[in-house]
CSV table of C-alpha atoms and ligand atoms in Angstrom, one decimal:
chain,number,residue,atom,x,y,z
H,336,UNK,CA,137.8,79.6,93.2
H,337,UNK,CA,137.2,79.0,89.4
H,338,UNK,CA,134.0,78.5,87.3
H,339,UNK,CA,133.3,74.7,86.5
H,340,UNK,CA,132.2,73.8,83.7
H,341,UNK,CA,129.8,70.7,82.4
H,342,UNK,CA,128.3,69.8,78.8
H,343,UNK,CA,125.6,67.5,78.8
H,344,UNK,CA,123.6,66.4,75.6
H,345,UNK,CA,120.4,65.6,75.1
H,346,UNK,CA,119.5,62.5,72.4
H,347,UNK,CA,119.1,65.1,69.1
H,348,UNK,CA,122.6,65.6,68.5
H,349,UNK,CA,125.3,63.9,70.5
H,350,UNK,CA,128.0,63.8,68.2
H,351,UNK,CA,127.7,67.5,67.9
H,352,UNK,CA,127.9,67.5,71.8
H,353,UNK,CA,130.5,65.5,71.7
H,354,UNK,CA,132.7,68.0,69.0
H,355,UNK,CA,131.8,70.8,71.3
H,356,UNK,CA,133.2,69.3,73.9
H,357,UNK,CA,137.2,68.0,72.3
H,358,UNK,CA,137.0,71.7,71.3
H,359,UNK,CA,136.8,73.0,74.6
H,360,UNK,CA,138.6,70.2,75.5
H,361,UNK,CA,136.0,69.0,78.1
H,362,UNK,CA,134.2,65.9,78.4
H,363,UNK,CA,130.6,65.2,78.2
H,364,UNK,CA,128.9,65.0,81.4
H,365,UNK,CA,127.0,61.4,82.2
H,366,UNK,CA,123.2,61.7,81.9
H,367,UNK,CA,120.8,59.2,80.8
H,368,UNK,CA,117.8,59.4,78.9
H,369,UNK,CA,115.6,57.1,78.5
H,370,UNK,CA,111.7,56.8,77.6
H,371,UNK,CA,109.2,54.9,80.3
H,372,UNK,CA,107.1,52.4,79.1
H,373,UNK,CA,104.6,55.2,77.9
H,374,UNK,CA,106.7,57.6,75.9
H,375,UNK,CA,107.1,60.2,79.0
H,376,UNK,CA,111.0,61.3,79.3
H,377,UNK,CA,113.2,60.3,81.9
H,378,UNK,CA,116.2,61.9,82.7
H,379,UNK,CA,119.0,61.2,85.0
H,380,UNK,CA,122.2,63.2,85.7
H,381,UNK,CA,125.2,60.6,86.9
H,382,UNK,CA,127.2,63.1,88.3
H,383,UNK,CA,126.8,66.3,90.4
H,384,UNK,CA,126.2,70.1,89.0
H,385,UNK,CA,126.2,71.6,92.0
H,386,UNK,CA,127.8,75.1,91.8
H,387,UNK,CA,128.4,74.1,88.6
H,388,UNK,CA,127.9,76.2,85.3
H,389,UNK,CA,125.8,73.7,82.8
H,390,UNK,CA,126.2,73.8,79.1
H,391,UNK,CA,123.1,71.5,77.7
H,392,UNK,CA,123.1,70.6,74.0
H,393,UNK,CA,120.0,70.0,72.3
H,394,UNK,CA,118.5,71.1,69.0
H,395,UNK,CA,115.1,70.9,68.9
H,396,UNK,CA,115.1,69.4,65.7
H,397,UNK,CA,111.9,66.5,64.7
H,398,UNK,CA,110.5,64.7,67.0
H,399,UNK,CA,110.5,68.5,68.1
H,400,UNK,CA,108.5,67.7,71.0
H,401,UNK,CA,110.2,65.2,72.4
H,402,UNK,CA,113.5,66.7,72.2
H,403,UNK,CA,111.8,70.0,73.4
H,404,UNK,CA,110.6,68.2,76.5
H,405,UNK,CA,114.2,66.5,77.2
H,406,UNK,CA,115.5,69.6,77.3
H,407,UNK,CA,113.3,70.9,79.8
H,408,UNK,CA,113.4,68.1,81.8
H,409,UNK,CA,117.4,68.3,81.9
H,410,UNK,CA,117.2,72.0,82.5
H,411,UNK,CA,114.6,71.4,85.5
H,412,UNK,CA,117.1,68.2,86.8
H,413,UNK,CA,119.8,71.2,86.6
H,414,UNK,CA,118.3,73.4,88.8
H,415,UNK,CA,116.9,71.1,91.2
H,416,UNK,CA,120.7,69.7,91.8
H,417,UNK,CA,121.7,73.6,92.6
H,418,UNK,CA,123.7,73.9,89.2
H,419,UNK,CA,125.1,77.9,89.5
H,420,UNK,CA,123.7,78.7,85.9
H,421,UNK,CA,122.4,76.7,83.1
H,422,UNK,CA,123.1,77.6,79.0
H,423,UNK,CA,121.6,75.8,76.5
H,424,UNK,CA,123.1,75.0,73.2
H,425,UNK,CA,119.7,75.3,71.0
H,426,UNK,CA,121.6,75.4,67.3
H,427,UNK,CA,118.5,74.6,65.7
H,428,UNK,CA,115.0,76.7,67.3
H,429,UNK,CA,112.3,74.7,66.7
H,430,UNK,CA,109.0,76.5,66.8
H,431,UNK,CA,111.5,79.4,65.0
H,432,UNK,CA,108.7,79.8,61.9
H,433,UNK,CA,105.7,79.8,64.8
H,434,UNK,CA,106.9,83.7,65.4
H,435,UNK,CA,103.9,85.6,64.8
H,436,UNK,CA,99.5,84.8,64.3
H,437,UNK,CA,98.9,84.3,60.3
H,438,UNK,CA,95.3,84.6,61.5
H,439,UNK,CA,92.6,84.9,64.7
H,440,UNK,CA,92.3,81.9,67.2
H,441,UNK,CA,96.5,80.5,66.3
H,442,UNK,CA,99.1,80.6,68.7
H,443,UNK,CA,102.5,81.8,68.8
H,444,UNK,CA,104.0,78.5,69.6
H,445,UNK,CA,108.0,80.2,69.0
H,446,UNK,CA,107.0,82.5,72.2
H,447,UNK,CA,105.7,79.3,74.1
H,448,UNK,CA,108.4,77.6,73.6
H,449,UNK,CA,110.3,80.4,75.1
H,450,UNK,CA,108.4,81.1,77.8
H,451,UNK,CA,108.9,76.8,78.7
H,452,UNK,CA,112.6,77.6,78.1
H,453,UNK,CA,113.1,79.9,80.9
H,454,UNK,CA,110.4,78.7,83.3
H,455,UNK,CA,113.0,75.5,84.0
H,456,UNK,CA,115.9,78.2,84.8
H,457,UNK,CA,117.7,78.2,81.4
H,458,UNK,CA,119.6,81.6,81.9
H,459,UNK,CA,121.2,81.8,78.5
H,460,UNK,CA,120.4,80.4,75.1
H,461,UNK,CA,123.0,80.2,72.1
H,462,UNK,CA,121.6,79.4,68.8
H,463,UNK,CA,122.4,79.5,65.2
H,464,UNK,CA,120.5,81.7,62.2
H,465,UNK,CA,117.1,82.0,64.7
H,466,UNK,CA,114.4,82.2,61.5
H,467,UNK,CA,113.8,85.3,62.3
H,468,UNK,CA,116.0,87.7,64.4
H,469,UNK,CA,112.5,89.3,66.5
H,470,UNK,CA,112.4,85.8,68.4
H,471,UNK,CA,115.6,87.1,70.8
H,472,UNK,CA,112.6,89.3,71.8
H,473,UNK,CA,110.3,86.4,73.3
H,474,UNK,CA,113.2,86.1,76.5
H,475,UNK,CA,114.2,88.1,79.4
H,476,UNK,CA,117.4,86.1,79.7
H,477,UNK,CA,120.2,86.5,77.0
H,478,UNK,CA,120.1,84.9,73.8
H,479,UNK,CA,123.0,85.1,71.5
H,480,UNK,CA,122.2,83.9,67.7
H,481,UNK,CA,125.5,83.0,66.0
H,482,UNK,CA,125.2,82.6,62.2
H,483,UNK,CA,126.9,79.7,60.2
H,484,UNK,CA,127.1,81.6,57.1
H,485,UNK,CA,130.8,82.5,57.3
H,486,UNK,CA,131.4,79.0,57.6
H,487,UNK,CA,129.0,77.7,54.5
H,488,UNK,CA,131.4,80.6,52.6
H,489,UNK,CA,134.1,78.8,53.4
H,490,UNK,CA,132.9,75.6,51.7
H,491,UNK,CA,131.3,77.1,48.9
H,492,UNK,CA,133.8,79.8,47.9
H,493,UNK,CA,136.2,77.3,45.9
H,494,UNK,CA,133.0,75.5,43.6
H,495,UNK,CA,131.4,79.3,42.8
H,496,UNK,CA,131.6,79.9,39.2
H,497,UNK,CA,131.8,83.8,38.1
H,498,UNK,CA,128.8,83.9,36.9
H,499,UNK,CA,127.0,83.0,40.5
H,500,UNK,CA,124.1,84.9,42.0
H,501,UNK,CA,122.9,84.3,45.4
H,502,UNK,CA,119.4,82.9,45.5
H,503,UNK,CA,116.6,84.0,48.0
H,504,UNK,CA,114.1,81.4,48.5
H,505,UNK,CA,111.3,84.4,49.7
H,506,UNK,CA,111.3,88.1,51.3
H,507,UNK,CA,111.8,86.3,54.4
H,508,UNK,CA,115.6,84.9,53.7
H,509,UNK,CA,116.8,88.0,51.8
H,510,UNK,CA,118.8,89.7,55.1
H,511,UNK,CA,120.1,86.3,54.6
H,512,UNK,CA,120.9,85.8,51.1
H,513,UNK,CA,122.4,89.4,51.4
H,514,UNK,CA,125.5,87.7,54.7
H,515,UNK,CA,125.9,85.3,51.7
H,516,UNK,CA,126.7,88.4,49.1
H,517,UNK,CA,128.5,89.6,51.0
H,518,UNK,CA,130.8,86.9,52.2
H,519,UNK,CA,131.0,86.0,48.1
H,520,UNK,CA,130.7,88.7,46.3
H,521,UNK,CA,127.5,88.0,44.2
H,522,UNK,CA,124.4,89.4,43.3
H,523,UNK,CA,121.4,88.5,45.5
H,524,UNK,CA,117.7,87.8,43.6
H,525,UNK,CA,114.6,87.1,45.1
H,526,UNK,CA,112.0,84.7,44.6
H,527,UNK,CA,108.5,85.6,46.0
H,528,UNK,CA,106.9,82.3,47.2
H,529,UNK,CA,103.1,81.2,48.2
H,530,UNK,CA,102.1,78.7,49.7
H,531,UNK,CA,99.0,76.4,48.8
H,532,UNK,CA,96.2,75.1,51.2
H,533,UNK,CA,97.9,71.8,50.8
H,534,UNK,CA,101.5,72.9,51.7
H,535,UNK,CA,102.4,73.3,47.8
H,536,UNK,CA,104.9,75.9,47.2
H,537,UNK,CA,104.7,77.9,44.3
H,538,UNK,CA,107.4,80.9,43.2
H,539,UNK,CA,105.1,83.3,41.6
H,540,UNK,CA,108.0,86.2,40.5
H,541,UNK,CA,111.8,86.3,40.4
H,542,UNK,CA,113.4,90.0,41.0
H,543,UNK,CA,116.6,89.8,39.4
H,544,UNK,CA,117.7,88.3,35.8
H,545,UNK,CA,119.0,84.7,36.3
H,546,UNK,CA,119.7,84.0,32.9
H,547,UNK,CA,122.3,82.1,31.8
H,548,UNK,CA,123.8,82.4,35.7
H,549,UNK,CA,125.1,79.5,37.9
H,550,UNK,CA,122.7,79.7,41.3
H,551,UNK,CA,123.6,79.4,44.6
H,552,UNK,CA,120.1,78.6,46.2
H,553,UNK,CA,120.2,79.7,49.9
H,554,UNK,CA,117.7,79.1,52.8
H,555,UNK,CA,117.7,78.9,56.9
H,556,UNK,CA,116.0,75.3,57.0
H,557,UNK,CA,115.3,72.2,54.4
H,558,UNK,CA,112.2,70.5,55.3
H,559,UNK,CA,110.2,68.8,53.0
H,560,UNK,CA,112.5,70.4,50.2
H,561,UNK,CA,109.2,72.2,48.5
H,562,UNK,CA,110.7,75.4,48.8
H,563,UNK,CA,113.9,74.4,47.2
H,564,UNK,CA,112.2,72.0,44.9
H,565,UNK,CA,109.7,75.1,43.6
H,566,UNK,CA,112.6,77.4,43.1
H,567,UNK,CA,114.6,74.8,41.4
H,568,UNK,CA,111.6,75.2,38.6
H,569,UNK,CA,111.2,78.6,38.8
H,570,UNK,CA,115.1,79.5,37.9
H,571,UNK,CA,115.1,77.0,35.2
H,572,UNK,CA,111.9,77.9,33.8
H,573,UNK,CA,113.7,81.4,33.9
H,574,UNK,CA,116.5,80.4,32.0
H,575,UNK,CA,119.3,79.8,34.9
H,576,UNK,CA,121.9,77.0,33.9
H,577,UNK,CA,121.3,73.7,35.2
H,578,UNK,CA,124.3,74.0,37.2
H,579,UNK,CA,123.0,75.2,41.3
H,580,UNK,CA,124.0,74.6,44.6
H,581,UNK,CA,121.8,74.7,47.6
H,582,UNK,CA,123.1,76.0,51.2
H,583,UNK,CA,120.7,75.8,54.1
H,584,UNK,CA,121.9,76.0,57.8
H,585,UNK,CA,119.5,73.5,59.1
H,586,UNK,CA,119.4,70.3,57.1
H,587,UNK,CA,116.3,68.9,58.8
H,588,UNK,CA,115.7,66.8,55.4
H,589,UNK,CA,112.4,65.3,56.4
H,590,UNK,CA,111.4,62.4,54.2
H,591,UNK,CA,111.2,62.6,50.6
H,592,UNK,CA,113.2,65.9,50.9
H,593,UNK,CA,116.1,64.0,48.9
H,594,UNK,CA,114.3,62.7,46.6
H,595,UNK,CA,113.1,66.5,45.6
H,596,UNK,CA,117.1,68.0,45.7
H,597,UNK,CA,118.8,65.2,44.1
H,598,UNK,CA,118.1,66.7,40.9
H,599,UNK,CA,120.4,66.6,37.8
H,600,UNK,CA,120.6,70.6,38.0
H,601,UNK,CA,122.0,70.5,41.4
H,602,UNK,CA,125.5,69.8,41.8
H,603,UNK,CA,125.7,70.3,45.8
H,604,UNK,CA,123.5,70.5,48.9
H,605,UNK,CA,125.2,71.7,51.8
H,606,UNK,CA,124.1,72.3,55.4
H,607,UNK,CA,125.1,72.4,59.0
H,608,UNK,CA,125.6,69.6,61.5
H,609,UNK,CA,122.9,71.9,63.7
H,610,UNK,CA,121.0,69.4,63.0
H,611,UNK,CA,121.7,65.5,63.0
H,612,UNK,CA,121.3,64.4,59.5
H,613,UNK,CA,121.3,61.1,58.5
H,614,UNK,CA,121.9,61.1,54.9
H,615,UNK,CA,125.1,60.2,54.9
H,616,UNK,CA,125.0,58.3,51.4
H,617,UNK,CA,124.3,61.0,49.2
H,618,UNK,CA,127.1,62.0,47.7
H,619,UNK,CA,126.0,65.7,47.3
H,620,UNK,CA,125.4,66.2,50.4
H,621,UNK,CA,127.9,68.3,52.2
H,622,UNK,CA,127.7,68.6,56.2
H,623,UNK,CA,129.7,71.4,57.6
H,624,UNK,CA,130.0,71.3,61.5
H,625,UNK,CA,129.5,74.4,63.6
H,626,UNK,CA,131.1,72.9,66.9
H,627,UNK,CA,134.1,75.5,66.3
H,628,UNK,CA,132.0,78.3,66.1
H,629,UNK,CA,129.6,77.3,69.3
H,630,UNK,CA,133.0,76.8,70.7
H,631,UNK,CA,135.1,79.7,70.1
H,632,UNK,CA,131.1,81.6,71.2
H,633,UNK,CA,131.4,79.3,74.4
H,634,UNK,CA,135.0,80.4,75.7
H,635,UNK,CA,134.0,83.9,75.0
H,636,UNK,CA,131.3,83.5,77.4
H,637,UNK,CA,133.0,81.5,79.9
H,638,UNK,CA,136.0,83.7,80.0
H,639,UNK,CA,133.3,86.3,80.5
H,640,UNK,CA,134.0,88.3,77.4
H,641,UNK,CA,131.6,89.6,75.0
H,642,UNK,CA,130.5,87.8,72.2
H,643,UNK,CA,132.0,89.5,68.9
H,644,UNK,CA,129.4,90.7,66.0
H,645,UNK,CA,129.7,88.0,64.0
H,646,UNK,CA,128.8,90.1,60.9
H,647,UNK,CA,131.1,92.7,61.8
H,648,UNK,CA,134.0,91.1,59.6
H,649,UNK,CA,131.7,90.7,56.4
H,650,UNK,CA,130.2,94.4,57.3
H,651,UNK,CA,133.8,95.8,57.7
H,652,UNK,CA,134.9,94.1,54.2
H,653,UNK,CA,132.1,95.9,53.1
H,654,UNK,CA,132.7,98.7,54.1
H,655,UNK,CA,136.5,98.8,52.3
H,656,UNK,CA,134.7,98.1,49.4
H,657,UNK,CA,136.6,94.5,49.5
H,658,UNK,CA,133.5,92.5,48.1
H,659,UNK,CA,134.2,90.4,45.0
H,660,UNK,CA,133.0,90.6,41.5
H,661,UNK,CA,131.0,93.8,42.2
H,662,UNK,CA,128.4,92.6,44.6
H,663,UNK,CA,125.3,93.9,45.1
H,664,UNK,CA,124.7,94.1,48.8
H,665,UNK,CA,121.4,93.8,50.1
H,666,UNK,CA,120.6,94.3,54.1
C,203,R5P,C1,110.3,79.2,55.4
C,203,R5P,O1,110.0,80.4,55.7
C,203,R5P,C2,111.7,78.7,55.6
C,203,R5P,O2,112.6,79.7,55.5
C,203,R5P,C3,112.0,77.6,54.7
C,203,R5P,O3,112.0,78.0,53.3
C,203,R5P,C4,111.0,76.4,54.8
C,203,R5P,O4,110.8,76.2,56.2
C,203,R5P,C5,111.5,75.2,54.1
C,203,R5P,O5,110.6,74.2,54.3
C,203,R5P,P1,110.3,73.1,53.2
C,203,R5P,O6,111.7,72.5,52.9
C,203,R5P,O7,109.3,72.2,53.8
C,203,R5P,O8,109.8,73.8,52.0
């Protein structure tokens, strides 16, 4: 007898559920979700899982807690109803930055989270651009970190002006910045950032001549858009033209966040749909959906196969010395 199959979302991000799903060409399971009276979760599968290989999609995007908690709470109403294996679809990690102690006496809330993660019987996680790649090492189980930015090269490739260099928003993103290089063709520079007692970002030095260049500002998360917002300054300050575009694969665009990139230098933001984002109005804003590429990751897995290096194309370009405009390729 066959596998079977469900997908089941959680409330963060239906509609990405949902585009999953037509890809596969599955429907979405029936589940309900619903709060009691004092904020605790409730969850309730409408149809059985026994034997059943579960897919669960849920970023844990803000209110990270809550939508951390559904998805243990689906997980656990999984296993209790004998489902033969449980994957969740975590695009976004939240907790991904809580990855190490900054000082004595903090947590590691990233490892936690983990921990939580397979204690309810999850036996696979599939994410996208994990903040940094070490967190694969808080699980036992298999984890497999898929990256969207391929797909933001896509997009991006036909508004790049020659001139373009790839912009790292810190140390942290320039493994990152380098995928985009190398996908474009560009230069990479670095910003070095610190960050105040108050949360104030502040780029301190730029490695790399921006002057007179066309930026292509790239990062794994928006926020609060300080990061982007300090950079923003720093390259014009250093003489880049007023003409940038921001990528970012998790558009989490917390309030006030477009009020800080809607800025007359930036021509376009663009993120992932990891990530529900509300901001549909804003005309910038570009929201490239990563269903395809869970998707194609999902039937790899279901058929058993293994999932393919998804740098290996940009690495074997590289390699044939196919990069454009004579990169300079960071990794
Ligand atoms: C930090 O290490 C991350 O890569 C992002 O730069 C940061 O999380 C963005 O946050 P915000 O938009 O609040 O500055």
């Amino acid at each position: 007898m066959g596998k079977e199959f469900t997908i089941l979302a959680g409330t963060a991000n239906p509609p990405l559920a949902a585009a999953i799903a037509r890809e596969l060409g599955l429907p979405v399971g029936a589940c309900a979700i619903d709060r009691f009276p004092d904020g605790e979760v409730m969850v309730q599968l409408r149809e059985p899982v026994r034997r059943k290989e579960v897919i669960l999609v849920q970023p844990t995007s803000p209110p990270v807690n809550d939508h951390l908690v559904e998805l243990l709470a689906m997980a656990d109403a999984c296993r209790r109803a004998a489902a033969a294996s449980i994957t969740a679809i975590v695009p976004y990690f939240g907790y991904g930055r809580a990855d190490k102690r900054h000082g004595r006496r903090e947590p590691i809330t990233g490892r936690v989270v983990a921990d939580l993660l397979q204690v309810v019987g999850i036996s696979h996680v599939v994410t996208v651009d994990l903040h940094t790649p070490q967190i694969e090492g808080f699980f036992h189980i298999p984890v497999d970190s898929l990256t969207a930015v391929p797909i933001l090269c896509k997009e991006l490739e036909a508004r790049m002006s020659p001139d373009l260099v790839i912009v790292s928003t810190d140390v942290g993103r320039v493994q990152m910045a380098g995928r985009y290089a190398q996908c474009l063709g560009a230069p990479v520079i670095i910003l070095h950032k610190l960050r105040g007692s108050g949360g104030q970002t502040e780029v301190t030095d730029i490695v790399g001549d921006v002057s007179c260049r066309s930026c292509l500002i790239v990062d794994d998360i928006i926020s609060t858009g300080g990061t982007l917002a300090a950079s923003i300054r720093a390259l014009l300050r250093a003489g880049a033209r007023p003409d940038m575009m921001v990528a970012a694969t998790h558009g989490l665009l917390l309030p006030g966040a477009r009020e800080k990139l809607d800025h007359p230098a930036v021509r376009d933001v663009f993120v992932t749909d990891t990530v529900r984002v509300a901001n549909q109005d804003w005309p910038g804003l570009h929201v490239i959906s990563i269903a395809p590429l869970i998707a194609r990751a999902l039937e790899r897995f279901l058929a058993d196969g293994s999932l393919e290096d998804p740098y290996e194309e940009t690495r074997r370009d590289a390699r044939q010395g196919e990069t454009k405009h004579g990169a300079t390729i960071l990794s």
